[in-house]
Amino acid sequence: MPARPDAARRAEVLSRYALDVAREGGYPAVMTMLFAAETLYLTWCSRAHERGAVPDGAISAWVALHADQAFRDGVRALAAEVDALPDDIPQERLTRWFTGMLEAEIAFHDAVFG
């Protein structure tokens, strides 16, 4: 599937969001955003891989990578990092970082391929 015209400019939403939140929250924000993004890819790719709805070639390899056990283990490790964040970080902030990253990832994909 080819990218949309002006995809690079439209896709900046992801990097803008991630950099802004990283500046705001440092390590806790970065771990939360990584956990959100990797959870999203694990979910998408596991479903696609299980359904067998993945085109051959590079996309198939990318989906398989994001659905295999090593990737699952990485997502589990990120979850542990988020669980170990200091208790003084408000849950509302963690939720905002997590859901904001999901929204930015979806907007990124929509900008490029939507």
mmCIF file of N, CA and C in Angstrom:
data_model
loop_
_atom_site.group_PDB
_atom_site.id
_atom_site.type_symbol
_atom_site.label_atom_id
_atom_site.label_comp_id
_atom_site.label_asym_id
_atom_site.label_seq_id
_atom_site.Cartn_x
_atom_site.Cartn_y
_atom_site.Cartn_z
ATOM 1 N N MET A 1 0.852 -1.173 0.000
ATOM 2 C CA MET A 1 0.000 0.000 0.000
ATOM 3 C C MET A 1 0.900 1.239 0.000
ATOM 4 N N PRO A 2 0.766 2.090 -0.988
ATOM 5 C CA PRO A 2 1.596 3.294 -1.035
ATOM 6 C C PRO A 2 1.145 4.334 -0.011
ATOM 7 N N ALA A 3 2.106 5.116 0.425
ATOM 8 C CA ALA A 3 1.804 6.200 1.380
ATOM 9 C C ALA A 3 1.037 7.307 0.674
ATOM 10 N N ARG A 4 0.269 8.033 1.465
ATOM 11 C CA ARG A 4 -0.492 9.174 0.943
ATOM 12 C C ARG A 4 0.451 10.306 0.538
ATOM 13 N N PRO A 5 0.013 11.136 -0.399
ATOM 14 C CA PRO A 5 0.800 12.338 -0.676
ATOM 15 C C PRO A 5 0.871 13.182 0.600
ATOM 16 N N ASP A 6 1.921 13.856 0.838
ATOM 17 C CA ASP A 6 2.205 14.694 2.009
ATOM 18 C C ASP A 6 2.204 13.898 3.315
ATOM 19 N N ALA A 7 2.444 12.583 3.222
ATOM 20 C CA ALA A 7 2.414 11.721 4.407
ATOM 21 C C ALA A 7 3.449 12.141 5.450
ATOM 22 N N ALA A 8 4.637 12.512 5.021
ATOM 23 C CA ALA A 8 5.685 12.862 5.982
ATOM 24 C C ALA A 8 5.254 14.037 6.862
ATOM 25 N N ARG A 9 4.697 15.053 6.245
ATOM 26 C CA ARG A 9 4.254 16.210 7.027
ATOM 27 C C ARG A 9 3.113 15.829 7.950
ATOM 28 N N ARG A 10 2.155 15.078 7.442
ATOM 29 C CA ARG A 10 0.991 14.687 8.237
ATOM 30 C C ARG A 10 1.383 13.752 9.381
ATOM 31 N N ALA A 11 2.418 12.939 9.179
ATOM 32 C CA ALA A 11 2.817 11.945 10.167
ATOM 33 C C ALA A 11 3.626 12.535 11.321
ATOM 34 N N GLU A 12 3.969 13.806 11.246
ATOM 35 C CA GLU A 12 4.742 14.442 12.316
ATOM 36 C C GLU A 12 4.022 14.421 13.655
ATOM 37 N N VAL A 13 2.736 14.145 13.653
ATOM 38 C CA VAL A 13 1.952 14.140 14.889
ATOM 39 C C VAL A 13 2.567 13.193 15.923
ATOM 40 N N LEU A 14 3.090 12.069 15.472
ATOM 41 C CA LEU A 14 3.654 11.091 16.400
ATOM 42 C C LEU A 14 4.925 11.600 17.061
ATOM 43 N N SER A 15 5.855 12.085 16.276
ATOM 44 C CA SER A 15 7.106 12.558 16.868
ATOM 45 C C SER A 15 6.881 13.804 17.716
ATOM 46 N N ARG A 16 5.990 14.689 17.278
ATOM 47 C CA ARG A 16 5.685 15.879 18.077
ATOM 48 C C ARG A 16 5.133 15.481 19.443
ATOM 49 N N TYR A 17 4.176 14.571 19.438
ATOM 50 C CA TYR A 17 3.576 14.145 20.705
ATOM 51 C C TYR A 17 4.632 13.487 21.606
ATOM 52 N N ALA A 18 5.371 12.544 21.059
ATOM 53 C CA ALA A 18 6.348 11.805 21.863
ATOM 54 C C ALA A 18 7.419 12.731 22.437
ATOM 55 N N LEU A 19 7.921 13.642 21.641
ATOM 56 C CA LEU A 19 8.952 14.552 22.150
ATOM 57 C C LEU A 19 8.397 15.501 23.210
ATOM 58 N N ASP A 20 7.214 16.022 22.989
ATOM 59 C CA ASP A 20 6.609 16.921 23.982
ATOM 60 C C ASP A 20 6.384 16.213 25.313
ATOM 61 N N VAL A 21 5.864 15.001 25.260
ATOM 62 C CA VAL A 21 5.591 14.266 26.495
ATOM 63 C C VAL A 21 6.889 13.831 27.166
ATOM 64 N N ALA A 22 7.881 13.456 26.396
ATOM 65 C CA ALA A 22 9.172 13.077 26.979
ATOM 66 C C ALA A 22 9.793 14.261 27.720
ATOM 67 N N ARG A 23 9.676 15.444 27.149
ATOM 68 C CA ARG A 23 10.188 16.644 27.832
ATOM 69 C C ARG A 23 9.406 16.916 29.113
ATOM 70 N N GLU A 24 8.117 16.680 29.059
ATOM 71 C CA GLU A 24 7.260 16.909 30.228
ATOM 72 C C GLU A 24 7.545 15.922 31.353
ATOM 73 N N GLY A 25 7.656 14.642 31.024
ATOM 74 C CA GLY A 25 7.667 13.628 32.070
ATOM 75 C C GLY A 25 8.907 12.783 32.184
ATOM 76 N N GLY A 26 9.909 13.008 31.334
ATOM 77 C CA GLY A 26 11.153 12.257 31.432
ATOM 78 C C GLY A 26 10.964 10.754 31.291
ATOM 79 N N TYR A 27 11.763 10.019 32.060
ATOM 80 C CA TYR A 27 11.770 8.557 31.976
ATOM 81 C C TYR A 27 10.384 7.942 32.177
ATOM 82 N N PRO A 28 9.624 8.346 33.193
ATOM 83 C CA PRO A 28 8.299 7.744 33.360
ATOM 84 C C PRO A 28 7.403 7.924 32.126
ATOM 85 N N ALA A 29 7.468 9.086 31.513
ATOM 86 C CA ALA A 29 6.656 9.334 30.326
ATOM 87 C C ALA A 29 7.122 8.479 29.157
ATOM 88 N N VAL A 30 8.427 8.374 28.983
ATOM 89 C CA VAL A 30 8.970 7.586 27.880
ATOM 90 C C VAL A 30 8.587 6.114 28.038
ATOM 91 N N MET A 31 8.729 5.575 29.235
ATOM 92 C CA MET A 31 8.362 4.172 29.455
ATOM 93 C C MET A 31 6.871 3.947 29.212
ATOM 94 N N THR A 32 6.058 4.886 29.646
ATOM 95 C CA THR A 32 4.610 4.761 29.463
ATOM 96 C C THR A 32 4.251 4.821 27.983
ATOM 97 N N MET A 33 4.872 5.745 27.248
ATOM 98 C CA MET A 33 4.590 5.846 25.818
ATOM 99 C C MET A 33 5.080 4.615 25.059
ATOM 100 N N LEU A 34 6.272 4.126 25.405
ATOM 101 C CA LEU A 34 6.775 2.917 24.745
ATOM 102 C C LEU A 34 5.850 1.735 25.000
ATOM 103 N N PHE A 35 5.398 1.598 26.244
ATOM 104 C CA PHE A 35 4.482 0.520 26.579
ATOM 105 C C PHE A 35 3.192 0.641 25.760
ATOM 106 N N ALA A 36 2.672 1.841 25.644
ATOM 107 C CA ALA A 36 1.454 2.052 24.860
ATOM 108 C C ALA A 36 1.666 1.665 23.399
ATOM 109 N N ALA A 37 2.731 2.167 22.806
ATOM 110 C CA ALA A 37 2.984 1.917 21.380
ATOM 111 C C ALA A 37 3.213 0.436 21.114
ATOM 112 N N GLU A 38 4.026 -0.187 21.936
ATOM 113 C CA GLU A 38 4.342 -1.592 21.693
ATOM 114 C C GLU A 38 3.145 -2.493 21.972
ATOM 115 N N THR A 39 2.313 -2.119 22.934
ATOM 116 C CA THR A 39 1.082 -2.864 23.180
ATOM 117 C C THR A 39 0.162 -2.771 21.971
ATOM 118 N N LEU A 40 0.081 -1.594 21.377
ATOM 119 C CA LEU A 40 -0.740 -1.402 20.190
ATOM 120 C C LEU A 40 -0.243 -2.292 19.052
ATOM 121 N N TYR A 41 1.072 -2.265 18.782
ATOM 122 C CA TYR A 41 1.617 -3.089 17.705
ATOM 123 C C TYR A 41 1.441 -4.571 17.995
ATOM 124 N N LEU A 42 1.630 -4.978 19.233
ATOM 125 C CA LEU A 42 1.433 -6.382 19.596
ATOM 126 C C LEU A 42 -0.014 -6.800 19.322
ATOM 127 N N THR A 43 -0.951 -5.958 19.699
ATOM 128 C CA THR A 43 -2.367 -6.270 19.490
ATOM 129 C C THR A 43 -2.693 -6.342 18.007
ATOM 130 N N TRP A 44 -2.335 -5.301 17.273
ATOM 131 C CA TRP A 44 -2.621 -5.282 15.834
ATOM 132 C C TRP A 44 -1.992 -6.476 15.118
ATOM 133 N N CYS A 45 -0.710 -6.676 15.369
ATOM 134 C CA CYS A 45 0.028 -7.692 14.619
ATOM 135 C C CYS A 45 -0.371 -9.103 15.027
ATOM 136 N N SER A 46 -0.647 -9.321 16.297
ATOM 137 C CA SER A 46 -1.095 -10.648 16.730
ATOM 138 C C SER A 46 -2.417 -11.005 16.060
ATOM 139 N N ARG A 47 -3.335 -10.055 16.034
ATOM 140 C CA ARG A 47 -4.626 -10.316 15.381
ATOM 141 C C ARG A 47 -4.451 -10.603 13.896
ATOM 142 N N ALA A 48 -3.681 -9.779 13.229
ATOM 143 C CA ALA A 48 -3.469 -9.969 11.788
ATOM 144 C C ALA A 48 -2.773 -11.296 11.512
ATOM 145 N N HIS A 49 -1.764 -11.620 12.322
ATOM 146 C CA HIS A 49 -1.011 -12.859 12.150
ATOM 147 C C HIS A 49 -1.916 -14.074 12.384
ATOM 148 N N GLU A 50 -2.718 -14.035 13.438
ATOM 149 C CA GLU A 50 -3.616 -15.147 13.752
ATOM 150 C C GLU A 50 -4.680 -15.342 12.684
ATOM 151 N N ARG A 51 -5.152 -14.259 12.103
ATOM 152 C CA ARG A 51 -6.196 -14.336 11.075
ATOM 153 C C ARG A 51 -5.640 -14.690 9.698
ATOM 154 N N GLY A 52 -4.313 -14.635 9.562
ATOM 155 C CA GLY A 52 -3.706 -14.930 8.274
ATOM 156 C C GLY A 52 -4.013 -13.891 7.214
ATOM 157 N N ALA A 53 -4.269 -12.657 7.653
ATOM 158 C CA ALA A 53 -4.666 -11.584 6.734
ATOM 159 C C ALA A 53 -3.512 -10.638 6.437
ATOM 160 N N VAL A 54 -2.326 -11.192 6.262
ATOM 161 C CA VAL A 54 -1.145 -10.353 6.069
ATOM 162 C C VAL A 54 -0.550 -10.642 4.689
ATOM 163 N N PRO A 55 -0.324 -9.593 3.899
ATOM 164 C CA PRO A 55 0.293 -9.815 2.584
ATOM 165 C C PRO A 55 1.722 -10.349 2.730
ATOM 166 N N ASP A 56 2.154 -11.107 1.755
ATOM 167 C CA ASP A 56 3.523 -11.633 1.754
ATOM 168 C C ASP A 56 4.536 -10.500 1.637
ATOM 169 N N GLY A 57 5.762 -10.815 1.978
ATOM 170 C CA GLY A 57 6.852 -9.863 1.817
ATOM 171 C C GLY A 57 7.216 -9.149 3.101
ATOM 172 N N ALA A 58 7.668 -7.923 2.950
ATOM 173 C CA ALA A 58 8.180 -7.146 4.085
ATOM 174 C C ALA A 58 7.114 -6.926 5.153
ATOM 175 N N ILE A 59 5.885 -6.697 4.747
ATOM 176 C CA ILE A 59 4.816 -6.479 5.736
ATOM 177 C C ILE A 59 4.613 -7.730 6.568
ATOM 178 N N SER A 60 4.646 -8.886 5.935
ATOM 179 C CA SER A 60 4.480 -10.146 6.656
ATOM 180 C C SER A 60 5.586 -10.334 7.695
ATOM 181 N N ALA A 61 6.810 -10.025 7.311
ATOM 182 C CA ALA A 61 7.932 -10.150 8.247
ATOM 183 C C ALA A 61 7.789 -9.175 9.410
ATOM 184 N N TRP A 62 7.342 -7.950 9.121
ATOM 185 C CA TRP A 62 7.157 -6.948 10.167
ATOM 186 C C TRP A 62 6.067 -7.383 11.135
ATOM 187 N N VAL A 63 4.963 -7.896 10.608
ATOM 188 C CA VAL A 63 3.869 -8.363 11.459
ATOM 189 C C VAL A 63 4.334 -9.541 12.303
ATOM 190 N N ALA A 64 5.021 -10.491 11.698
ATOM 191 C CA ALA A 64 5.509 -11.658 12.446
ATOM 192 C C ALA A 64 6.447 -11.235 13.576
ATOM 193 N N LEU A 65 7.307 -10.283 13.306
ATOM 194 C CA LEU A 65 8.227 -9.771 14.327
ATOM 195 C C LEU A 65 7.470 -9.216 15.529
ATOM 196 N N HIS A 66 6.390 -8.490 15.252
ATOM 197 C CA HIS A 66 5.626 -7.839 16.316
ATOM 198 C C HIS A 66 4.571 -8.746 16.941
ATOM 199 N N ALA A 67 4.563 -10.015 16.551
ATOM 200 C CA ALA A 67 3.627 -10.977 17.139
ATOM 201 C C ALA A 67 4.356 -12.150 17.790
ATOM 202 N N ASP A 68 5.682 -12.182 17.693
ATOM 203 C CA ASP A 68 6.398 -13.355 18.221
ATOM 204 C C ASP A 68 6.656 -13.250 19.726
ATOM 205 N N GLN A 69 7.144 -14.337 20.286
ATOM 206 C CA GLN A 69 7.321 -14.419 21.735
ATOM 207 C C GLN A 69 8.348 -13.420 22.257
ATOM 208 N N ALA A 70 9.395 -13.176 21.523
ATOM 209 C CA ALA A 70 10.406 -12.213 21.977
ATOM 210 C C ALA A 70 9.795 -10.815 22.104
ATOM 211 N N PHE A 71 8.947 -10.451 21.160
ATOM 212 C CA PHE A 71 8.298 -9.142 21.236
ATOM 213 C C PHE A 71 7.336 -9.104 22.412
ATOM 214 N N ARG A 72 6.582 -10.189 22.599
ATOM 215 C CA ARG A 72 5.669 -10.282 23.753
ATOM 216 C C ARG A 72 6.448 -10.107 25.061
ATOM 217 N N ASP A 73 7.599 -10.738 25.135
ATOM 218 C CA ASP A 73 8.435 -10.609 26.334
ATOM 219 C C ASP A 73 8.887 -9.165 26.534
ATOM 220 N N GLY A 74 9.208 -8.487 25.441
ATOM 221 C CA GLY A 74 9.593 -7.078 25.529
ATOM 222 C C GLY A 74 8.459 -6.203 26.031
ATOM 223 N N VAL A 75 7.253 -6.464 25.555
ATOM 224 C CA VAL A 75 6.091 -5.704 26.017
ATOM 225 C C VAL A 75 5.855 -5.982 27.498
ATOM 226 N N ARG A 76 6.018 -7.218 27.902
ATOM 227 C CA ARG A 76 5.872 -7.572 29.321
ATOM 228 C C ARG A 76 6.921 -6.841 30.169
ATOM 229 N N ALA A 77 8.139 -6.717 29.659
ATOM 230 C CA ALA A 77 9.190 -5.993 30.380
ATOM 231 C C ALA A 77 8.847 -4.511 30.495
ATOM 232 N N LEU A 78 8.293 -3.936 29.442
ATOM 233 C CA LEU A 78 7.860 -2.541 29.513
ATOM 234 C C LEU A 78 6.737 -2.368 30.528
ATOM 235 N N ALA A 79 5.826 -3.319 30.585
ATOM 236 C CA ALA A 79 4.744 -3.263 31.574
ATOM 237 C C ALA A 79 5.323 -3.263 32.988
ATOM 238 N N ALA A 80 6.340 -4.072 33.199
ATOM 239 C CA ALA A 80 6.980 -4.121 34.513
ATOM 240 C C ALA A 80 7.643 -2.790 34.847
ATOM 241 N N GLU A 81 8.247 -2.143 33.851
ATOM 242 C CA GLU A 81 8.863 -0.827 34.068
ATOM 243 C C GLU A 81 7.804 0.203 34.454
ATOM 244 N N VAL A 82 6.676 0.169 33.780
ATOM 245 C CA VAL A 82 5.595 1.110 34.097
ATOM 246 C C VAL A 82 5.046 0.814 35.484
ATOM 247 N N ASP A 83 4.875 -0.460 35.801
ATOM 248 C CA ASP A 83 4.384 -0.828 37.137
ATOM 249 C C ASP A 83 5.338 -0.382 38.245
ATOM 250 N N ALA A 84 6.621 -0.295 37.926
ATOM 251 C CA ALA A 84 7.629 0.075 38.923
ATOM 252 C C ALA A 84 7.862 1.582 39.031
ATOM 253 N N LEU A 85 7.137 2.369 38.241
ATOM 254 C CA LEU A 85 7.310 3.824 38.330
ATOM 255 C C LEU A 85 6.902 4.309 39.719
ATOM 256 N N PRO A 86 7.478 5.415 40.158
ATOM 257 C CA PRO A 86 7.167 5.931 41.491
ATOM 258 C C PRO A 86 5.669 6.183 41.689
ATOM 259 N N ASP A 87 5.219 5.920 42.882
ATOM 260 C CA ASP A 87 3.797 6.086 43.210
ATOM 261 C C ASP A 87 3.347 7.543 43.207
ATOM 262 N N ASP A 88 4.300 8.474 43.233
ATOM 263 C CA ASP A 88 3.898 9.884 43.280
ATOM 264 C C ASP A 88 3.503 10.450 41.910
ATOM 265 N N ILE A 89 3.591 9.634 40.866
ATOM 266 C CA ILE A 89 3.120 10.074 39.553
ATOM 267 C C ILE A 89 1.617 9.798 39.509
ATOM 268 N N PRO A 90 0.822 10.834 39.337
ATOM 269 C CA PRO A 90 -0.630 10.631 39.348
ATOM 270 C C PRO A 90 -1.093 9.672 38.246
ATOM 271 N N GLN A 91 -2.014 8.801 38.593
ATOM 272 C CA GLN A 91 -2.567 7.842 37.636
ATOM 273 C C GLN A 91 -3.159 8.559 36.423
ATOM 274 N N GLU A 92 -3.750 9.712 36.645
ATOM 275 C CA GLU A 92 -4.334 10.471 35.541
ATOM 276 C C GLU A 92 -3.269 10.870 34.520
ATOM 277 N N ARG A 93 -2.077 11.194 35.001
ATOM 278 C CA ARG A 93 -0.986 11.569 34.090
ATOM 279 C C ARG A 93 -0.523 10.352 33.294
ATOM 280 N N LEU A 94 -0.360 9.212 33.954
ATOM 281 C CA LEU A 94 0.039 7.997 33.250
ATOM 282 C C LEU A 94 -0.995 7.622 32.189
ATOM 283 N N THR A 95 -2.255 7.729 32.559
ATOM 284 C CA THR A 95 -3.333 7.423 31.616
ATOM 285 C C THR A 95 -3.306 8.380 30.434
ATOM 286 N N ARG A 96 -3.082 9.660 30.698
ATOM 287 C CA ARG A 96 -3.013 10.650 29.620
ATOM 288 C C ARG A 96 -1.856 10.351 28.678
ATOM 289 N N TRP A 97 -0.687 10.019 29.237
ATOM 290 C CA TRP A 97 0.464 9.686 28.398
ATOM 291 C C TRP A 97 0.182 8.441 27.559
ATOM 292 N N PHE A 98 -0.403 7.428 28.191
ATOM 293 C CA PHE A 98 -0.677 6.165 27.501
ATOM 294 C C PHE A 98 -1.697 6.370 26.384
ATOM 295 N N THR A 99 -2.840 6.939 26.701
ATOM 296 C CA THR A 99 -3.889 7.110 25.692
ATOM 297 C C THR A 99 -3.478 8.129 24.627
ATOM 298 N N GLY A 100 -2.734 9.138 25.037
ATOM 299 C CA GLY A 100 -2.243 10.107 24.059
ATOM 300 C C GLY A 100 -1.318 9.462 23.048
ATOM 301 N N MET A 101 -0.482 8.536 23.506
ATOM 302 C CA MET A 101 0.416 7.837 22.591
ATOM 303 C C MET A 101 -0.373 6.942 21.643
ATOM 304 N N LEU A 102 -1.384 6.258 22.160
ATOM 305 C CA LEU A 102 -2.226 5.444 21.277
ATOM 306 C C LEU A 102 -2.861 6.313 20.197
ATOM 307 N N GLU A 103 -3.398 7.443 20.608
ATOM 308 C CA GLU A 103 -4.025 8.359 19.644
ATOM 309 C C GLU A 103 -3.014 8.871 18.626
ATOM 310 N N ALA A 104 -1.807 9.186 19.078
ATOM 311 C CA ALA A 104 -0.768 9.679 18.165
ATOM 312 C C ALA A 104 -0.340 8.590 17.186
ATOM 313 N N GLU A 105 -0.218 7.353 17.657
ATOM 314 C CA GLU A 105 0.137 6.238 16.769
ATOM 315 C C GLU A 105 -0.944 6.030 15.707
ATOM 316 N N ILE A 106 -2.190 6.054 16.122
ATOM 317 C CA ILE A 106 -3.289 5.865 15.175
ATOM 318 C C ILE A 106 -3.321 7.015 14.174
ATOM 319 N N ALA A 107 -3.147 8.238 14.654
ATOM 320 C CA ALA A 107 -3.113 9.394 13.758
ATOM 321 C C ALA A 107 -1.949 9.287 12.777
ATOM 322 N N PHE A 108 -0.818 8.798 13.245
ATOM 323 C CA PHE A 108 0.348 8.595 12.387
ATOM 324 C C PHE A 108 0.006 7.626 11.257
ATOM 325 N N HIS A 109 -0.561 6.494 11.603
ATOM 326 C CA HIS A 109 -0.899 5.501 10.585
ATOM 327 C C HIS A 109 -1.972 6.012 9.628
ATOM 328 N N ASP A 110 -2.953 6.723 10.168
ATOM 329 C CA ASP A 110 -3.983 7.315 9.312
ATOM 330 C C ASP A 110 -3.379 8.362 8.375
ATOM 331 N N ALA A 111 -2.418 9.118 8.868
ATOM 332 C CA ALA A 111 -1.787 10.153 8.050
ATOM 333 C C ALA A 111 -1.025 9.538 6.884
ATOM 334 N N VAL A 112 -0.405 8.418 7.125
ATOM 335 C CA VAL A 112 0.407 7.799 6.084
ATOM 336 C C VAL A 112 -0.432 6.934 5.148
ATOM 337 N N PHE A 113 -1.326 6.125 5.721
ATOM 338 C CA PHE A 113 -2.030 5.135 4.911
ATOM 339 C C PHE A 113 -3.545 5.299 4.861
ATOM 340 N N GLY A 114 -4.107 6.194 5.692
ATOM 341 C CA GLY A 114 -5.558 6.301 5.788
ATOM 342 C C GLY A 114 -6.225 6.893 4.584
#
